[in-house]
Amino acid sequence: MNEFSLIRHYFTGIGVDDPDVALAVGDDAALLHQAGEGYWAVAADMLVEGRHFPVQCNPALIAGRALRVNLSDMAAMGARPRFYTLSISLPKADTGWLQEFSDSLQRESRQFSVSLVGGDTTAGPLSLSIQMIGEVQKPLLRSAADAGDDIWVTGHLGSAAAYVAKGFPDAAADDFAFARFWQPEPRIGFALQAAPHIKAAIDVSDGLWADLGHICERSGLGARVEMSRLPFHAQLRQRCGDECEQLALTGGDDYELCFTAAPGERDSLQKIAAQHQLPLTRIGETTQQREQLCLNSAGKPVPVAQGGYQHF
Ligand code: ADP
Ligand code: MG
């Protein structure tokens, strides 16, 4: 049983049928009706030492990444992040470690204008879970794509996966990939401004192919992606050569946005991306036929190595 069927089977439809729950399990965040117009968007992401990052990592980096991956889910909903809780399990109360962690949390929280409002602390193996709460008027749902939409991605793909594949080198050994893994850029500003032009959106946490698959599944569509259009950093091409495309397709952890929009929105989207100095690439289109294809320059389907990262 994989991660997603496990969630569907054991954690979906629990509780009462509450009209204030606009959207429960299955998207980047849940949506709860606010008293006025709009919604609260609620998302949680957990990081476990030895699973999401190697043992004995710098606490400042861990704090930053934990916050940013949660902020990215807010961006994927078109939500403005506001508040969060932090639940943390610590092997010991090491004050040096905790001060570094806390200083970083403070810096990052101020940078993204969010406040820590609660949580829980226990002794145990190092793991941390952040629950982020944001506000949104027009949510970007995974289920909102239409056939014939353009498929877009922000930034570059595959760099964080290359970092993980190299065994998490330190910054001195590899500053290019280091920042992409430890300090992903939640695309909040872009998402908020571009939301009126976007239909469906997701953030690329498990790999483009898998995450685009979630949009396709929830929208009841397929997709055609042109391999030659996949955006990766020039430095990634230099070091990974022919592996770049597969890294860009299946490598997770980049936390870029993948979204769909009507073809008539191309100019507006590119203008907004330029204002945010954000590369924005149109990589393909959604299709009525429920099949996800990656095409080479001759228009022939190429196999995609694996379906992206999954626990279990
Ligand atoms: P993301 O990659 O955007 O963080 P996930 O793939 O982790 O999303 O989760 C998919 C969906 O399943 C989300 O809507 C998430 O809230 C939900 N989910 C995951 N684990 C649980 C759980 N233990 N209980 C309830 N919902 C869960
Ligand atoms: Mg997500």
Coordinates of C-alpha atoms and ligand atoms in Angstrom, one line a residue:
M1 CA 0.0 0.0 0.0
N2 CA 1.5 3.3 -1.0
E3 CA 1.4 6.6 0.8
F4 CA -1.6 8.0 -1.2
S5 CA -3.8 4.9 -1.0
L6 CA -3.0 4.7 2.7
I7 CA -4.2 8.3 3.2
R8 CA -7.3 7.6 1.1
H9 CA -8.2 4.4 2.9
Y10 CA -7.5 5.3 6.5
F11 CA -7.6 9.1 6.8
T12 CA -10.3 10.3 4.4
G13 CA -13.9 11.1 5.5
I14 CA -13.1 10.9 9.2
G15 CA -15.5 12.9 11.4
V16 CA -18.7 14.7 10.7
D17 CA -20.0 16.2 7.4
D18 CA -19.4 19.8 8.4
P19 CA -20.5 22.5 5.9
D20 CA -17.7 24.8 7.0
V21 CA -15.2 22.3 5.6
A22 CA -15.0 23.5 1.9
L23 CA -12.2 21.0 1.1
A24 CA -10.7 18.3 3.2
V25 CA -8.0 15.7 2.5
G26 CA -6.5 15.6 -1.0
D27 CA -5.1 19.0 -2.0
D28 CA -2.1 21.1 -0.9
A29 CA -4.1 22.4 2.0
A30 CA -7.6 22.0 3.5
L31 CA -10.0 24.9 3.1
L32 CA -12.3 26.1 5.9
H33 CA -14.9 28.7 5.3
Q34 CA -14.2 32.0 7.1
A35 CA -17.0 33.9 8.8
G36 CA -17.0 36.4 5.9
E37 CA -15.9 35.6 2.4
G38 CA -12.9 33.5 1.7
Y39 CA -11.2 30.6 3.4
W40 CA -8.6 29.5 5.9
A41 CA -6.1 27.3 4.2
V42 CA -4.5 24.7 6.5
A43 CA -1.5 22.5 5.6
A44 CA 1.0 20.4 7.6
D45 CA 4.4 18.9 6.7
M46 CA 6.7 16.9 8.8
L47 CA 10.5 16.5 8.6
V48 CA 12.2 13.5 10.2
E49 CA 15.9 13.2 10.8
G50 CA 17.5 10.4 8.8
R51 CA 14.5 10.4 6.4
H52 CA 14.1 14.0 5.1
F53 CA 17.6 15.2 6.0
P54 CA 20.7 13.4 7.3
V55 CA 21.6 13.1 11.0
Q56 CA 23.5 16.0 12.6
C57 CA 22.4 18.7 10.2
N58 CA 22.7 22.4 11.0
P59 CA 19.7 23.4 13.1
A60 CA 19.3 26.8 11.3
L61 CA 18.9 25.0 8.0
I62 CA 16.4 22.5 9.4
A63 CA 14.2 25.3 10.8
G64 CA 14.3 27.2 7.5
R65 CA 13.4 24.2 5.4
A66 CA 10.6 23.1 7.7
L67 CA 9.0 26.5 7.4
R68 CA 9.6 26.9 3.7
V69 CA 8.1 23.6 2.6
N70 CA 4.9 24.5 4.5
L71 CA 4.9 28.0 3.0
S72 CA 5.1 26.4 -0.4
D73 CA 1.8 24.5 0.1
M74 CA 0.2 27.9 0.8
A75 CA 1.6 29.2 -2.5
A76 CA 0.2 26.2 -4.2
M77 CA -3.3 27.1 -2.9
G78 CA -2.9 30.8 -3.8
A79 CA -3.1 31.5 -0.1
R80 CA -1.3 34.2 2.0
P81 CA 0.4 32.4 5.0
R82 CA -0.4 34.0 8.4
F83 CA 0.1 31.7 11.4
Y84 CA 1.8 28.4 12.2
T85 CA 2.2 25.8 15.0
L86 CA 5.4 23.8 15.5
S87 CA 5.4 20.3 17.0
I88 CA 8.9 19.1 17.7
S89 CA 10.5 16.0 19.2
L90 CA 14.1 16.5 20.4
P91 CA 16.6 13.9 21.5
K92 CA 17.9 16.3 24.2
A93 CA 17.6 20.0 25.3
D94 CA 20.8 21.2 23.7
T95 CA 20.7 25.0 24.3
G96 CA 23.3 25.8 21.6
W97 CA 21.3 23.8 19.1
L98 CA 18.0 25.3 20.2
Q99 CA 19.3 28.9 20.0
E100 CA 20.4 28.4 16.5
F101 CA 17.1 26.8 15.5
S102 CA 15.1 29.5 17.2
D103 CA 17.2 32.4 15.6
S104 CA 16.7 30.9 12.2
L105 CA 12.9 30.4 12.8
Q106 CA 12.7 34.1 13.8
R107 CA 14.6 35.3 10.7
E108 CA 12.6 33.2 8.3
S109 CA 9.3 34.0 10.0
R110 CA 9.9 37.7 9.7
Q111 CA 11.0 37.3 6.1
F112 CA 7.7 35.6 5.2
S113 CA 5.5 37.6 7.6
V114 CA 4.2 34.6 9.6
S115 CA 3.9 34.1 13.3
L116 CA 4.4 31.0 15.5
V117 CA 1.3 30.7 17.7
G118 CA 1.6 27.3 19.4
G119 CA 2.8 23.7 19.1
D120 CA 4.1 20.9 21.2
T121 CA 7.5 19.7 22.5
T122 CA 8.5 16.2 23.5
A123 CA 11.7 14.2 23.9
G124 CA 12.4 11.6 21.2
P125 CA 14.1 11.2 17.9
L126 CA 14.5 14.5 16.0
S127 CA 11.4 15.3 14.0
L128 CA 9.3 18.4 13.5
S129 CA 5.9 19.1 12.1
I130 CA 4.7 22.5 11.1
Q131 CA 1.0 23.3 10.6
M132 CA 0.5 26.4 8.5
I133 CA -2.6 28.5 8.3
G134 CA -3.2 31.0 5.6
E135 CA -6.0 33.1 4.0
V136 CA -7.3 32.8 0.5
Q137 CA -10.1 34.3 -1.5
K138 CA -9.8 32.3 -4.7
P139 CA -8.1 29.0 -3.9
L140 CA -6.1 27.2 -6.6
L141 CA -7.4 23.6 -6.6
R142 CA -5.7 20.6 -8.1
S143 CA -9.1 19.7 -9.5
A144 CA -9.6 22.9 -11.5
A145 CA -7.8 22.2 -14.7
D146 CA -9.6 21.9 -18.1
A147 CA -8.6 20.0 -21.2
G148 CA -6.4 22.2 -23.4
D149 CA -4.9 24.3 -20.6
D150 CA -1.3 25.2 -20.8
I151 CA 0.9 23.5 -18.2
W152 CA 3.5 25.8 -16.6
V153 CA 6.3 25.5 -14.1
T154 CA 8.1 28.2 -12.2
G155 CA 11.9 28.3 -11.7
H156 CA 14.1 25.3 -12.4
L157 CA 13.6 21.6 -11.7
G158 CA 15.9 18.8 -10.7
S159 CA 18.5 20.7 -8.7
A160 CA 17.4 19.6 -5.3
A161 CA 17.2 16.0 -6.4
A162 CA 20.8 16.2 -7.7
Y163 CA 21.8 17.5 -4.3
V164 CA 20.1 14.5 -2.5
A165 CA 21.6 12.1 -5.0
K166 CA 25.1 13.4 -4.2
G167 CA 24.5 12.6 -0.5
F168 CA 23.8 16.1 0.9
P169 CA 27.2 17.7 0.5
D170 CA 27.9 20.8 2.6
A171 CA 27.7 24.3 1.3
A172 CA 31.5 24.6 0.8
A173 CA 31.5 21.5 -1.3
D174 CA 28.5 22.4 -3.4
D175 CA 26.9 25.8 -3.1
F176 CA 24.8 25.5 -6.2
A177 CA 22.6 22.6 -5.2
F178 CA 22.9 23.2 -1.4
A179 CA 20.6 26.3 -1.5
R180 CA 18.1 24.6 -3.7
F181 CA 17.5 21.8 -1.2
W182 CA 17.9 23.7 2.1
Q183 CA 16.3 27.0 1.1
P184 CA 13.6 26.4 -1.5
E185 CA 11.7 29.6 -2.5
P186 CA 8.0 29.4 -1.7
R187 CA 6.5 31.2 -4.7
I188 CA 4.0 33.1 -2.6
G189 CA 4.3 36.5 -4.2
F190 CA 3.9 35.2 -7.7
A191 CA 1.0 32.9 -6.7
L192 CA -1.0 35.7 -5.0
Q193 CA -0.6 38.0 -8.0
A194 CA -1.1 35.3 -10.7
A195 CA -4.0 33.5 -9.0
P196 CA -6.7 35.2 -11.1
H197 CA -5.0 33.8 -14.3
I198 CA -4.4 30.3 -12.9
K199 CA -6.8 27.3 -12.9
A200 CA -5.2 24.3 -11.1
A201 CA -1.9 24.4 -9.1
I202 CA 0.3 22.2 -7.0
D203 CA 3.8 22.6 -5.6
V204 CA 6.5 20.2 -6.8
S205 CA 7.5 18.3 -3.6
D206 CA 7.5 14.7 -4.9
G207 CA 8.7 15.3 -8.5
L208 CA 7.0 17.0 -11.5
W209 CA 5.6 13.8 -13.0
A210 CA 4.0 12.6 -9.8
D211 CA 2.7 16.1 -8.8
L212 CA 1.3 16.9 -12.3
G213 CA -0.3 13.4 -12.0
H214 CA -2.2 14.7 -8.9
I215 CA -3.6 17.6 -11.0
C216 CA -4.5 15.2 -13.8
E217 CA -6.2 12.7 -11.4
R218 CA -8.2 15.3 -9.5
S219 CA -9.2 17.1 -12.7
G220 CA -10.0 13.9 -14.6
L221 CA -7.5 14.7 -17.4
G222 CA -4.3 13.6 -19.0
A223 CA -1.2 15.7 -20.0
R224 CA 1.3 16.0 -22.7
V225 CA 4.7 17.4 -21.6
E226 CA 7.5 18.2 -24.1
M227 CA 10.7 17.0 -22.7
S228 CA 12.8 19.6 -24.5
R229 CA 10.9 22.4 -22.6
L230 CA 11.7 21.2 -19.1
P231 CA 13.5 24.0 -17.3
F232 CA 16.7 23.2 -15.5
H233 CA 19.6 25.2 -14.4
A234 CA 22.6 25.5 -16.8
Q235 CA 24.8 24.2 -13.9
L236 CA 22.7 21.1 -13.6
R237 CA 23.2 20.3 -17.3
Q238 CA 26.9 20.8 -16.9
R239 CA 27.1 18.3 -14.1
C240 CA 24.4 15.8 -14.9
G241 CA 24.4 15.8 -18.7
D242 CA 21.7 13.5 -20.1
E243 CA 20.3 12.8 -16.6
C244 CA 18.8 16.3 -16.4
E245 CA 15.5 15.5 -18.0
Q246 CA 14.8 12.5 -15.7
L247 CA 15.9 14.5 -12.7
A248 CA 13.6 17.3 -13.7
L249 CA 10.7 14.9 -14.2
T250 CA 11.1 12.7 -11.1
G251 CA 13.2 14.6 -8.7
G252 CA 11.3 16.1 -5.7
D253 CA 12.2 18.8 -3.2
D254 CA 12.4 21.8 -5.6
Y255 CA 9.1 23.3 -4.3
E256 CA 8.4 25.1 -7.6
L257 CA 4.8 25.6 -8.7
C258 CA 3.3 23.5 -11.5
F259 CA 0.0 25.0 -12.7
T260 CA -2.4 25.1 -15.6
A261 CA -4.0 28.1 -17.2
A262 CA -6.0 28.9 -20.4
P263 CA -3.8 29.7 -23.4
G264 CA -5.2 33.3 -23.4
E265 CA -3.3 34.0 -20.2
R266 CA 0.2 33.5 -21.6
D267 CA 1.1 37.2 -21.8
S268 CA -0.3 38.1 -18.4
L269 CA 1.5 35.2 -16.7
Q270 CA 4.8 36.1 -18.3
K271 CA 4.5 39.7 -17.2
I272 CA 3.8 38.8 -13.6
A273 CA 6.6 36.3 -13.5
A274 CA 9.0 39.0 -14.9
Q275 CA 8.0 41.3 -12.1
H276 CA 9.0 38.6 -9.6
Q277 CA 12.2 37.9 -11.7
L278 CA 11.0 34.4 -11.8
P279 CA 11.6 32.1 -14.8
L280 CA 8.3 30.7 -16.0
T281 CA 8.1 27.9 -18.6
R282 CA 5.3 26.4 -20.5
I283 CA 6.0 22.7 -20.7
G284 CA 2.9 21.2 -22.3
E285 CA -0.8 21.0 -22.2
T286 CA -3.6 19.0 -20.5
T287 CA -5.6 16.6 -22.6
Q288 CA -9.1 15.1 -22.5
Q289 CA -7.5 11.6 -22.9
R290 CA -6.5 10.5 -19.4
E291 CA -2.9 9.6 -20.2
Q292 CA 0.2 11.4 -19.0
L293 CA 2.8 11.5 -21.8
C294 CA 6.3 12.9 -22.1
L295 CA 7.3 13.5 -25.7
N296 CA 10.8 13.9 -27.1
S297 CA 11.6 16.4 -29.9
A298 CA 10.4 13.9 -32.5
G299 CA 7.0 13.8 -30.8
K300 CA 7.5 10.2 -29.5
P301 CA 6.6 9.3 -26.0
V302 CA 9.6 8.6 -23.7
P303 CA 9.4 6.4 -20.6
V304 CA 9.6 8.3 -17.3
A305 CA 11.9 6.4 -15.0
Q306 CA 9.8 6.4 -11.8
G307 CA 6.6 8.0 -10.4
G308 CA 8.3 10.4 -8.1
Y309 CA 9.0 10.1 -4.4
Q310 CA 6.7 8.1 -2.2
H311 CA 6.9 7.0 1.4
F312 CA 6.1 3.2 1.8
Ligands
ADP1 P1 1.7 17.8 0.0 O1 2.8 17.0 -0.8 O2 1.1 18.9 -0.7 O3 2.2 18.2 1.4 P2 0.7 15.2 0.7 O4 1.1 14.4 -0.5 O5 1.7 15.1 1.9 O6 0.5 16.7 0.2 O7 -0.7 14.8 1.2 C1 -1.8 14.7 0.3 C2 -3.1 15.0 1.0 O8 -3.3 14.1 2.1 C3 -3.1 16.4 1.7 O9 -4.4 16.9 1.5 C4 -2.9 16.1 3.1 O10 -3.4 17.0 4.0 C5 -3.5 14.7 3.3 N1 -2.9 13.9 4.4 C6 -1.7 13.4 4.5 N2 -1.5 12.7 5.6 C7 -2.7 12.8 6.3 C8 -3.1 12.3 7.6 N3 -2.3 11.5 8.3 N4 -4.4 12.6 7.9 C9 -5.2 13.3 7.2 N5 -4.8 13.8 6.0 C10 -3.6 13.6 5.5
MG2 MG 2.0 20.4 -1.8

